[in-house]
Short mmCIF file of N, CA and C in Angstrom, two decimals:
data_model
loop_
_atom_site.label_atom_id
_atom_site.label_comp_id
_atom_site.label_asym_id
_atom_site.label_seq_id
_atom_site.Cartn_x
_atom_site.Cartn_y
_atom_site.Cartn_z
N ASP Z 49 91.13 90.76 127.34
CA ASP Z 49 91.54 91.13 125.99
C ASP Z 49 90.59 92.15 125.40
N GLY Z 50 89.29 91.87 125.51
CA GLY Z 50 88.30 92.82 125.00
C GLY Z 50 88.27 94.10 125.80
N LEU Z 51 88.48 93.99 127.13
CA LEU Z 51 88.49 95.15 128.00
C LEU Z 51 89.70 96.03 127.69
N LEU Z 52 90.84 95.41 127.38
CA LEU Z 52 92.03 96.17 127.02
C LEU Z 52 91.82 96.91 125.71
N ALA Z 53 91.19 96.27 124.74
CA ALA Z 53 90.91 96.92 123.46
C ALA Z 53 89.96 98.10 123.66
N LEU Z 54 88.95 97.92 124.53
CA LEU Z 54 88.02 99.01 124.83
C LEU Z 54 88.76 100.17 125.50
N TYR Z 55 89.66 99.85 126.42
CA TYR Z 55 90.45 100.88 127.11
C TYR Z 55 91.26 101.69 126.10
N TYR Z 56 91.98 101.00 125.21
CA TYR Z 56 92.79 101.71 124.23
C TYR Z 56 91.93 102.49 123.24
N GLY Z 57 90.77 101.96 122.90
CA GLY Z 57 89.87 102.69 122.02
C GLY Z 57 89.39 103.98 122.64
N VAL Z 58 88.96 103.92 123.90
CA VAL Z 58 88.49 105.12 124.60
C VAL Z 58 89.64 106.10 124.78
N LEU Z 59 90.83 105.61 125.15
CA LEU Z 59 91.99 106.47 125.31
C LEU Z 59 92.34 107.17 123.99
N GLY Z 60 92.27 106.44 122.89
CA GLY Z 60 92.55 107.03 121.59
C GLY Z 60 91.56 108.11 121.21
N VAL Z 61 90.27 107.87 121.48
CA VAL Z 61 89.25 108.88 121.18
C VAL Z 61 89.47 110.13 122.03
N LEU Z 62 89.75 109.95 123.32
CA LEU Z 62 89.98 111.10 124.20
C LEU Z 62 91.21 111.90 123.76
N CYS Z 63 92.29 111.20 123.41
CA CYS Z 63 93.49 111.89 122.93
C CYS Z 63 93.21 112.63 121.63
N GLY Z 64 92.45 112.01 120.75
CA GLY Z 64 92.10 112.67 119.50
C GLY Z 64 91.24 113.90 119.73
N MET Z 65 90.28 113.81 120.65
CA MET Z 65 89.44 114.97 120.95
C MET Z 65 90.27 116.10 121.56
N PHE Z 66 91.19 115.77 122.46
CA PHE Z 66 92.05 116.78 123.06
C PHE Z 66 92.91 117.45 122.00
N ALA Z 67 93.49 116.64 121.10
CA ALA Z 67 94.35 117.19 120.05
C ALA Z 67 93.55 118.10 119.13
N LEU Z 68 92.34 117.69 118.77
CA LEU Z 68 91.52 118.53 117.90
C LEU Z 68 91.15 119.84 118.59
N ARG Z 69 90.81 119.76 119.86
CA ARG Z 69 90.44 120.98 120.58
C ARG Z 69 91.63 121.93 120.66
N TYR Z 70 92.79 121.41 120.97
CA TYR Z 70 93.98 122.25 121.07
C TYR Z 70 94.39 122.79 119.71
N MET Z 71 94.39 121.92 118.70
CA MET Z 71 94.81 122.31 117.35
C MET Z 71 93.87 123.36 116.77
N ARG Z 72 92.61 123.32 117.13
CA ARG Z 72 91.64 124.28 116.60
C ARG Z 72 91.98 125.69 117.06
N ARG Z 73 92.54 125.81 118.25
CA ARG Z 73 92.94 127.14 118.74
C ARG Z 73 94.18 127.64 118.01
N VAL Z 74 95.06 126.73 117.67
CA VAL Z 74 96.32 127.12 117.05
C VAL Z 74 96.17 127.34 115.55
N LEU Z 75 95.46 126.44 114.89
CA LEU Z 75 95.31 126.51 113.44
C LEU Z 75 93.88 126.88 113.07
N PRO Z 76 93.70 127.61 111.99
CA PRO Z 76 92.33 127.84 111.52
C PRO Z 76 91.69 126.51 111.12
N SER Z 77 90.39 126.42 111.26
CA SER Z 77 89.70 125.14 111.05
C SER Z 77 89.86 124.62 109.63
N ALA Z 78 89.87 125.49 108.64
CA ALA Z 78 90.01 125.02 107.26
C ALA Z 78 91.39 124.38 107.07
N LEU Z 79 92.40 124.99 107.66
CA LEU Z 79 93.74 124.43 107.56
C LEU Z 79 93.83 123.10 108.29
N LEU Z 80 93.19 123.04 109.46
CA LEU Z 80 93.19 121.80 110.24
C LEU Z 80 92.50 120.67 109.47
N LEU Z 81 91.35 120.94 108.89
CA LEU Z 81 90.65 119.90 108.13
C LEU Z 81 91.46 119.48 106.91
N GLY Z 82 92.09 120.43 106.26
CA GLY Z 82 92.93 120.08 105.11
C GLY Z 82 94.12 119.23 105.51
N LEU Z 83 94.73 119.57 106.65
CA LEU Z 83 95.85 118.80 107.15
C LEU Z 83 95.44 117.38 107.50
N LEU Z 84 94.33 117.23 108.23
CA LEU Z 84 93.84 115.90 108.59
C LEU Z 84 93.46 115.09 107.36
N ALA Z 85 92.81 115.72 106.39
CA ALA Z 85 92.41 115.01 105.17
C ALA Z 85 93.65 114.53 104.41
N THR Z 86 94.68 115.35 104.35
CA THR Z 86 95.90 114.97 103.64
C THR Z 86 96.59 113.79 104.33
N VAL Z 87 96.72 113.86 105.65
CA VAL Z 87 97.37 112.78 106.38
C VAL Z 87 96.54 111.50 106.28
N PHE Z 88 95.24 111.61 106.47
CA PHE Z 88 94.38 110.44 106.43
C PHE Z 88 94.35 109.83 105.03
N LYS Z 89 94.28 110.67 104.01
CA LYS Z 89 94.23 110.17 102.64
C LYS Z 89 95.52 109.45 102.26
N GLY Z 90 96.64 109.90 102.79
CA GLY Z 90 97.91 109.27 102.46
C GLY Z 90 98.11 107.93 103.16
N VAL Z 91 97.39 107.67 104.24
CA VAL Z 91 97.61 106.48 105.04
C VAL Z 91 96.51 105.44 104.85
N ILE Z 92 95.31 105.86 104.58
CA ILE Z 92 94.16 104.93 104.60
C ILE Z 92 94.29 103.81 103.57
N GLY Z 93 94.81 104.11 102.41
CA GLY Z 93 94.95 103.07 101.39
C GLY Z 93 95.91 101.97 101.83
N TRP Z 94 97.02 102.38 102.44
CA TRP Z 94 98.00 101.40 102.91
C TRP Z 94 97.45 100.59 104.07
N LEU Z 95 96.72 101.25 104.96
CA LEU Z 95 96.12 100.51 106.08
C LEU Z 95 95.11 99.49 105.58
N LEU Z 96 94.29 99.86 104.61
CA LEU Z 96 93.31 98.92 104.06
C LEU Z 96 93.99 97.76 103.34
N LEU Z 97 95.06 98.05 102.62
CA LEU Z 97 95.81 96.98 101.95
C LEU Z 97 96.38 96.01 102.98
N GLY Z 98 96.98 96.57 104.02
CA GLY Z 98 97.52 95.71 105.07
C GLY Z 98 96.45 94.91 105.78
N ALA Z 99 95.30 95.53 106.03
CA ALA Z 99 94.20 94.81 106.67
C ALA Z 99 93.68 93.69 105.77
N GLY Z 100 93.64 93.93 104.46
CA GLY Z 100 93.21 92.91 103.52
C GLY Z 100 94.16 91.73 103.48
N ILE Z 101 95.45 92.01 103.44
CA ILE Z 101 96.45 90.93 103.45
C ILE Z 101 96.39 90.18 104.77
N GLY Z 102 96.25 90.93 105.86
CA GLY Z 102 96.14 90.29 107.18
C GLY Z 102 94.90 89.42 107.28
N ALA Z 103 93.79 89.89 106.73
CA ALA Z 103 92.56 89.09 106.75
C ALA Z 103 92.72 87.82 105.93
N PHE Z 104 93.41 87.92 104.80
CA PHE Z 104 93.67 86.73 103.98
C PHE Z 104 94.51 85.73 104.76
N ILE Z 105 95.58 86.21 105.40
CA ILE Z 105 96.44 85.32 106.19
C ILE Z 105 95.64 84.69 107.32
N TYR Z 106 94.84 85.51 107.99
CA TYR Z 106 94.06 85.03 109.13
C TYR Z 106 93.05 83.97 108.71
N GLY Z 107 92.43 84.15 107.55
CA GLY Z 107 91.37 83.25 107.14
C GLY Z 107 91.83 82.02 106.38
N PHE Z 108 92.94 82.12 105.65
CA PHE Z 108 93.28 81.05 104.73
C PHE Z 108 94.60 80.34 104.99
N VAL Z 109 95.50 80.94 105.76
CA VAL Z 109 96.79 80.30 106.02
C VAL Z 109 96.71 79.56 107.35
N PRO Z 110 96.96 78.24 107.34
CA PRO Z 110 96.87 77.47 108.59
C PRO Z 110 97.90 77.90 109.63
N THR Z 111 97.48 77.93 110.87
CA THR Z 111 98.36 78.33 111.98
C THR Z 111 99.56 77.40 112.08
N GLU Z 112 99.34 76.10 111.89
CA GLU Z 112 100.43 75.13 112.01
C GLU Z 112 101.53 75.39 110.98
N LEU Z 113 101.14 75.82 109.79
CA LEU Z 113 102.11 76.10 108.74
C LEU Z 113 103.01 77.26 109.16
N LEU Z 114 102.41 78.33 109.64
CA LEU Z 114 103.20 79.49 110.05
C LEU Z 114 104.03 79.20 111.29
N GLU Z 115 103.48 78.47 112.25
CA GLU Z 115 104.25 78.13 113.46
C GLU Z 115 105.46 77.27 113.11
N GLY Z 116 105.28 76.31 112.21
CA GLY Z 116 106.38 75.44 111.82
C GLY Z 116 107.44 76.16 111.01
N PHE Z 117 107.01 77.07 110.14
CA PHE Z 117 107.94 77.76 109.26
C PHE Z 117 108.63 78.93 109.94
N ALA Z 118 107.89 79.70 110.73
CA ALA Z 118 108.44 80.94 111.28
C ALA Z 118 108.23 81.06 112.78
N GLY Z 119 108.15 79.94 113.47
CA GLY Z 119 108.01 79.98 114.92
C GLY Z 119 109.32 80.32 115.60
N ALA Z 120 109.27 80.45 116.90
CA ALA Z 120 110.46 80.84 117.67
C ALA Z 120 111.54 79.77 117.66
N ASP Z 121 111.18 78.51 117.40
CA ASP Z 121 112.18 77.44 117.43
C ASP Z 121 112.96 77.29 116.13
N ASN Z 122 112.57 77.96 115.06
CA ASN Z 122 113.26 77.88 113.78
C ASN Z 122 114.26 79.03 113.68
N LEU Z 123 115.54 78.74 113.84
CA LEU Z 123 116.57 79.77 113.83
C LEU Z 123 116.81 80.37 112.44
N TRP Z 124 116.49 79.65 111.40
CA TRP Z 124 116.69 80.17 110.04
C TRP Z 124 115.57 81.09 109.59
N ALA Z 125 114.49 81.16 110.35
CA ALA Z 125 113.36 82.00 109.96
C ALA Z 125 113.71 83.49 109.99
N ILE Z 126 114.51 83.90 110.95
CA ILE Z 126 114.85 85.33 111.08
C ILE Z 126 115.72 85.81 109.91
N PRO Z 127 116.84 85.13 109.60
CA PRO Z 127 117.61 85.59 108.43
C PRO Z 127 116.81 85.51 107.13
N LEU Z 128 115.99 84.47 107.00
CA LEU Z 128 115.17 84.35 105.79
C LEU Z 128 114.16 85.49 105.69
N ALA Z 129 113.55 85.87 106.82
CA ALA Z 129 112.59 86.98 106.81
C ALA Z 129 113.28 88.29 106.45
N ALA Z 130 114.50 88.49 106.94
CA ALA Z 130 115.25 89.70 106.59
C ALA Z 130 115.58 89.74 105.11
N VAL Z 131 115.99 88.59 104.57
CA VAL Z 131 116.32 88.52 103.13
C VAL Z 131 115.06 88.71 102.29
N ILE Z 132 113.94 88.16 102.70
CA ILE Z 132 112.68 88.33 101.97
C ILE Z 132 112.22 89.78 102.06
N GLY Z 133 112.41 90.41 103.21
CA GLY Z 133 111.94 91.77 103.41
C GLY Z 133 112.70 92.80 102.60
N ILE Z 134 113.99 92.56 102.34
CA ILE Z 134 114.81 93.56 101.66
C ILE Z 134 114.30 93.90 100.25
N PRO Z 135 113.98 92.94 99.39
CA PRO Z 135 113.50 93.36 98.06
C PRO Z 135 112.06 93.90 98.08
N MET Z 136 111.35 93.64 99.15
CA MET Z 136 109.96 94.12 99.23
C MET Z 136 109.97 95.60 99.61
N TYR Z 137 108.95 96.31 99.18
CA TYR Z 137 108.78 97.69 99.62
C TYR Z 137 107.66 97.66 100.65
N ILE Z 138 108.02 97.67 101.92
CA ILE Z 138 107.04 97.55 102.99
C ILE Z 138 106.85 98.91 103.63
N ARG Z 139 105.63 99.39 103.59
CA ARG Z 139 105.30 100.60 104.34
C ARG Z 139 104.84 100.18 105.73
N VAL Z 140 105.17 100.98 106.70
CA VAL Z 140 104.81 100.65 108.07
C VAL Z 140 103.29 100.58 108.22
N GLU Z 141 102.58 101.46 107.53
CA GLU Z 141 101.12 101.45 107.61
C GLU Z 141 100.53 100.13 107.12
N THR Z 142 101.17 99.54 106.12
CA THR Z 142 100.71 98.26 105.59
C THR Z 142 101.08 97.12 106.53
N MET Z 143 102.23 97.23 107.14
CA MET Z 143 102.76 96.13 107.92
C MET Z 143 102.12 95.99 109.30
N ILE Z 144 101.55 97.06 109.85
CA ILE Z 144 100.98 96.99 111.20
C ILE Z 144 99.90 95.91 111.29
N PRO Z 145 98.86 95.92 110.44
CA PRO Z 145 97.87 94.84 110.57
C PRO Z 145 98.41 93.46 110.20
N ILE Z 146 99.33 93.41 109.25
CA ILE Z 146 99.90 92.12 108.85
C ILE Z 146 100.73 91.54 109.99
N ALA Z 147 101.52 92.37 110.66
CA ALA Z 147 102.35 91.90 111.77
C ALA Z 147 101.48 91.36 112.90
N GLY Z 148 100.38 92.04 113.19
CA GLY Z 148 99.48 91.56 114.24
C GLY Z 148 98.92 90.19 113.94
N ILE Z 149 98.50 89.98 112.71
CA ILE Z 149 97.94 88.69 112.31
C ILE Z 149 99.02 87.61 112.31
N LEU Z 150 100.21 87.94 111.79
CA LEU Z 150 101.30 86.95 111.78
C LEU Z 150 101.65 86.50 113.19
N MET Z 151 101.74 87.45 114.12
CA MET Z 151 102.07 87.09 115.50
C MET Z 151 100.94 86.31 116.15
N GLU Z 152 99.70 86.63 115.80
CA GLU Z 152 98.56 85.88 116.32
C GLU Z 152 98.56 84.45 115.81
N LYS Z 153 99.08 84.25 114.60
CA LYS Z 153 99.13 82.92 114.00
C LYS Z 153 100.34 82.11 114.43
N GLY Z 154 101.20 82.66 115.29
CA GLY Z 154 102.32 81.89 115.80
C GLY Z 154 103.68 82.27 115.29
N VAL Z 155 103.78 83.28 114.44
CA VAL Z 155 105.09 83.73 113.96
C VAL Z 155 105.75 84.51 115.09
N SER Z 156 107.02 84.25 115.32
CA SER Z 156 107.71 84.90 116.43
C SER Z 156 107.91 86.39 116.16
N ALA Z 157 108.03 87.14 117.24
CA ALA Z 157 108.24 88.59 117.13
C ALA Z 157 109.54 88.90 116.41
N GLY Z 158 110.56 88.06 116.58
CA GLY Z 158 111.83 88.27 115.91
C GLY Z 158 111.72 88.16 114.40
N VAL Z 159 110.93 87.22 113.92
CA VAL Z 159 110.74 87.06 112.47
C VAL Z 159 109.99 88.27 111.92
N VAL Z 160 108.98 88.71 112.63
CA VAL Z 160 108.18 89.85 112.15
C VAL Z 160 109.03 91.11 112.11
N ILE Z 161 109.82 91.36 113.15
CA ILE Z 161 110.64 92.58 113.17
C ILE Z 161 111.74 92.52 112.12
N ALA Z 162 112.29 91.34 111.84
CA ALA Z 162 113.30 91.21 110.79
C ALA Z 162 112.69 91.50 109.42
N LEU Z 163 111.47 91.04 109.20
CA LEU Z 163 110.78 91.32 107.95
C LEU Z 163 110.51 92.82 107.80
N ILE Z 164 110.04 93.44 108.87
CA ILE Z 164 109.72 94.87 108.83
C ILE Z 164 110.99 95.70 108.59
N LEU Z 165 112.04 95.43 109.35
CA LEU Z 165 113.26 96.22 109.21
C LEU Z 165 113.94 96.00 107.86
N GLY Z 166 113.91 94.77 107.38
CA GLY Z 166 114.49 94.51 106.06
C GLY Z 166 113.76 95.28 104.98
N GLY Z 167 112.43 95.25 105.01
CA GLY Z 167 111.65 95.94 103.99
C GLY Z 167 111.62 97.44 104.13
N ALA Z 168 111.59 97.93 105.36
CA ALA Z 168 111.55 99.38 105.56
C ALA Z 168 112.92 100.01 105.37
N GLY Z 169 113.96 99.27 105.66
CA GLY Z 169 115.30 99.83 105.56
C GLY Z 169 115.87 99.85 104.16
N CYS Z 170 115.42 98.94 103.33
CA CYS Z 170 116.03 98.80 102.01
C CYS Z 170 115.02 98.17 101.06
N SER Z 171 114.91 98.70 99.85
CA SER Z 171 114.01 98.13 98.85
C SER Z 171 114.67 98.25 97.48
N ILE Z 172 114.13 97.56 96.51
CA ILE Z 172 114.70 97.58 95.16
C ILE Z 172 114.75 98.99 94.58
N PRO Z 173 113.66 99.79 94.67
CA PRO Z 173 113.76 101.16 94.15
C PRO Z 173 114.84 101.99 94.86
N GLU Z 174 114.97 101.80 96.15
CA GLU Z 174 115.98 102.54 96.91
C GLU Z 174 117.38 102.13 96.50
N VAL Z 175 117.61 100.84 96.35
CA VAL Z 175 118.94 100.35 95.95
C VAL Z 175 119.28 100.83 94.54
N SER Z 176 118.31 100.82 93.64
CA SER Z 176 118.60 101.29 92.28
C SER Z 176 118.93 102.78 92.26
N LEU Z 177 118.25 103.56 93.10
CA LEU Z 177 118.57 104.98 93.20
C LEU Z 177 119.96 105.19 93.79
N LEU Z 178 120.27 104.47 94.87
CA LEU Z 178 121.60 104.59 95.48
C LEU Z 178 122.69 104.12 94.53
N ASN Z 179 122.38 103.11 93.72
CA ASN Z 179 123.35 102.58 92.76
C ASN Z 179 123.69 103.62 91.69
N SER Z 180 122.74 104.49 91.39
CA SER Z 180 123.02 105.52 90.39
C SER Z 180 123.83 106.68 90.97
N ILE Z 181 123.85 106.80 92.30
CA ILE Z 181 124.57 107.90 92.94
C ILE Z 181 125.94 107.46 93.45
N PHE Z 182 126.00 106.29 94.09
CA PHE Z 182 127.22 105.83 94.75
C PHE Z 182 127.85 104.68 93.99
N LYS Z 183 129.09 104.38 94.36
CA LYS Z 183 129.78 103.23 93.77
C LYS Z 183 129.23 101.95 94.37
N LYS Z 184 129.41 100.86 93.63
CA LYS Z 184 128.84 99.57 94.01
C LYS Z 184 129.25 99.09 95.40
N PRO Z 185 130.52 99.21 95.81
CA PRO Z 185 130.88 98.73 97.16
C PRO Z 185 130.11 99.44 98.28
N MET Z 186 129.82 100.72 98.09
CA MET Z 186 129.07 101.44 99.11
C MET Z 186 127.62 100.96 99.17
N VAL Z 187 127.02 100.69 98.03
CA VAL Z 187 125.64 100.20 98.00
C VAL Z 187 125.57 98.81 98.62
N VAL Z 188 126.53 97.95 98.31
CA VAL Z 188 126.57 96.61 98.90
C VAL Z 188 126.74 96.70 100.41
N THR Z 189 127.58 97.60 100.86
CA THR Z 189 127.77 97.80 102.30
C THR Z 189 126.47 98.26 102.96
N PHE Z 190 125.76 99.16 102.31
CA PHE Z 190 124.47 99.63 102.84
C PHE Z 190 123.48 98.48 102.98
N VAL Z 191 123.35 97.67 101.94
CA VAL Z 191 122.42 96.54 101.98
C VAL Z 191 122.82 95.54 103.05
N LEU Z 192 124.12 95.26 103.16
CA LEU Z 192 124.58 94.33 104.20
C LEU Z 192 124.33 94.88 105.61
N CYS Z 193 124.49 96.18 105.79
CA CYS Z 193 124.21 96.78 107.10
C CYS Z 193 122.74 96.63 107.46
N ILE Z 194 121.86 96.90 106.50
CA ILE Z 194 120.41 96.74 106.75
C ILE Z 194 120.11 95.29 107.09
N LEU Z 195 120.69 94.37 106.32
CA LEU Z 195 120.46 92.94 106.56
C LEU Z 195 120.94 92.53 107.95
N LEU Z 196 122.13 92.95 108.34
CA LEU Z 196 122.67 92.59 109.65
C LEU Z 196 121.88 93.21 110.80
N VAL Z 197 121.44 94.45 110.62
CA VAL Z 197 120.62 95.09 111.66
C VAL Z 197 119.28 94.36 111.80
N ALA Z 198 118.67 94.01 110.67
CA ALA Z 198 117.39 93.29 110.72
C ALA Z 198 117.55 91.94 111.40
N ILE Z 199 118.60 91.20 111.05
CA ILE Z 199 118.83 89.88 111.65
C ILE Z 199 119.15 90.02 113.14
N GLY Z 200 120.04 90.94 113.49
CA GLY Z 200 120.41 91.13 114.89
C GLY Z 200 119.23 91.55 115.75
N THR Z 201 118.43 92.47 115.24
CA THR Z 201 117.25 92.91 115.99
C THR Z 201 116.23 91.79 116.10
N GLY Z 202 116.11 91.00 115.05
CA GLY Z 202 115.19 89.86 115.09
C GLY Z 202 115.58 88.86 116.17
N PHE Z 203 116.87 88.55 116.25
CA PHE Z 203 117.33 87.63 117.31
C PHE Z 203 117.17 88.26 118.69
N ALA Z 204 117.41 89.56 118.80
CA ALA Z 204 117.23 90.24 120.10
C ALA Z 204 115.77 90.18 120.53
N PHE Z 205 114.86 90.41 119.59
CA PHE Z 205 113.43 90.31 119.91
C PHE Z 205 113.04 88.90 120.32
N THR Z 206 113.65 87.90 119.68
CA THR Z 206 113.35 86.51 120.03
C THR Z 206 113.82 86.20 121.45
N LEU Z 207 114.94 86.78 121.85
CA LEU Z 207 115.42 86.55 123.22
C LEU Z 207 114.52 87.26 124.24
N VAL Z 208 114.05 88.45 123.91
CA VAL Z 208 113.26 89.23 124.84
C VAL Z 208 111.79 88.77 124.85
N MET Z 209 111.27 88.45 123.67
CA MET Z 209 109.86 88.04 123.54
C MET Z 209 109.78 86.66 122.91
N PRO Z 210 110.01 85.59 123.66
CA PRO Z 210 110.07 84.26 123.06
C PRO Z 210 108.73 83.76 122.54
#
């Protein structure tokens, strides 16, 4: 486990060094630094928030509670996770560390993917914006499609990754 993490860390550093070396030839260095600062600045806050939530879950939420509530044997956990995820505004940057901790604590991959897809596919601000543009039946259809895709993908993940 530690050797695999070291491998991916070294691979990531080497890929980053290669990308920087190549990008430096293509883009002027000031533009490259500005681009990297913009991308990093836009993501770092969300990553830290996700890491903080993940650390809280890791330190304070009992494993037995999560395994019993959202383990692979609970069939209602996937639809519930999709329904919970839809009103939430989940950014992928925030969810990456949280998903890792949830799966480490015994939550099935299907529940985690249903939560991610529900939140990333549809949120309250998005639905309110769509509601101002489209008629209600179309917005309801959109939300139901996101819900069904999240639930279906969650069950598919549970079959593939029990």
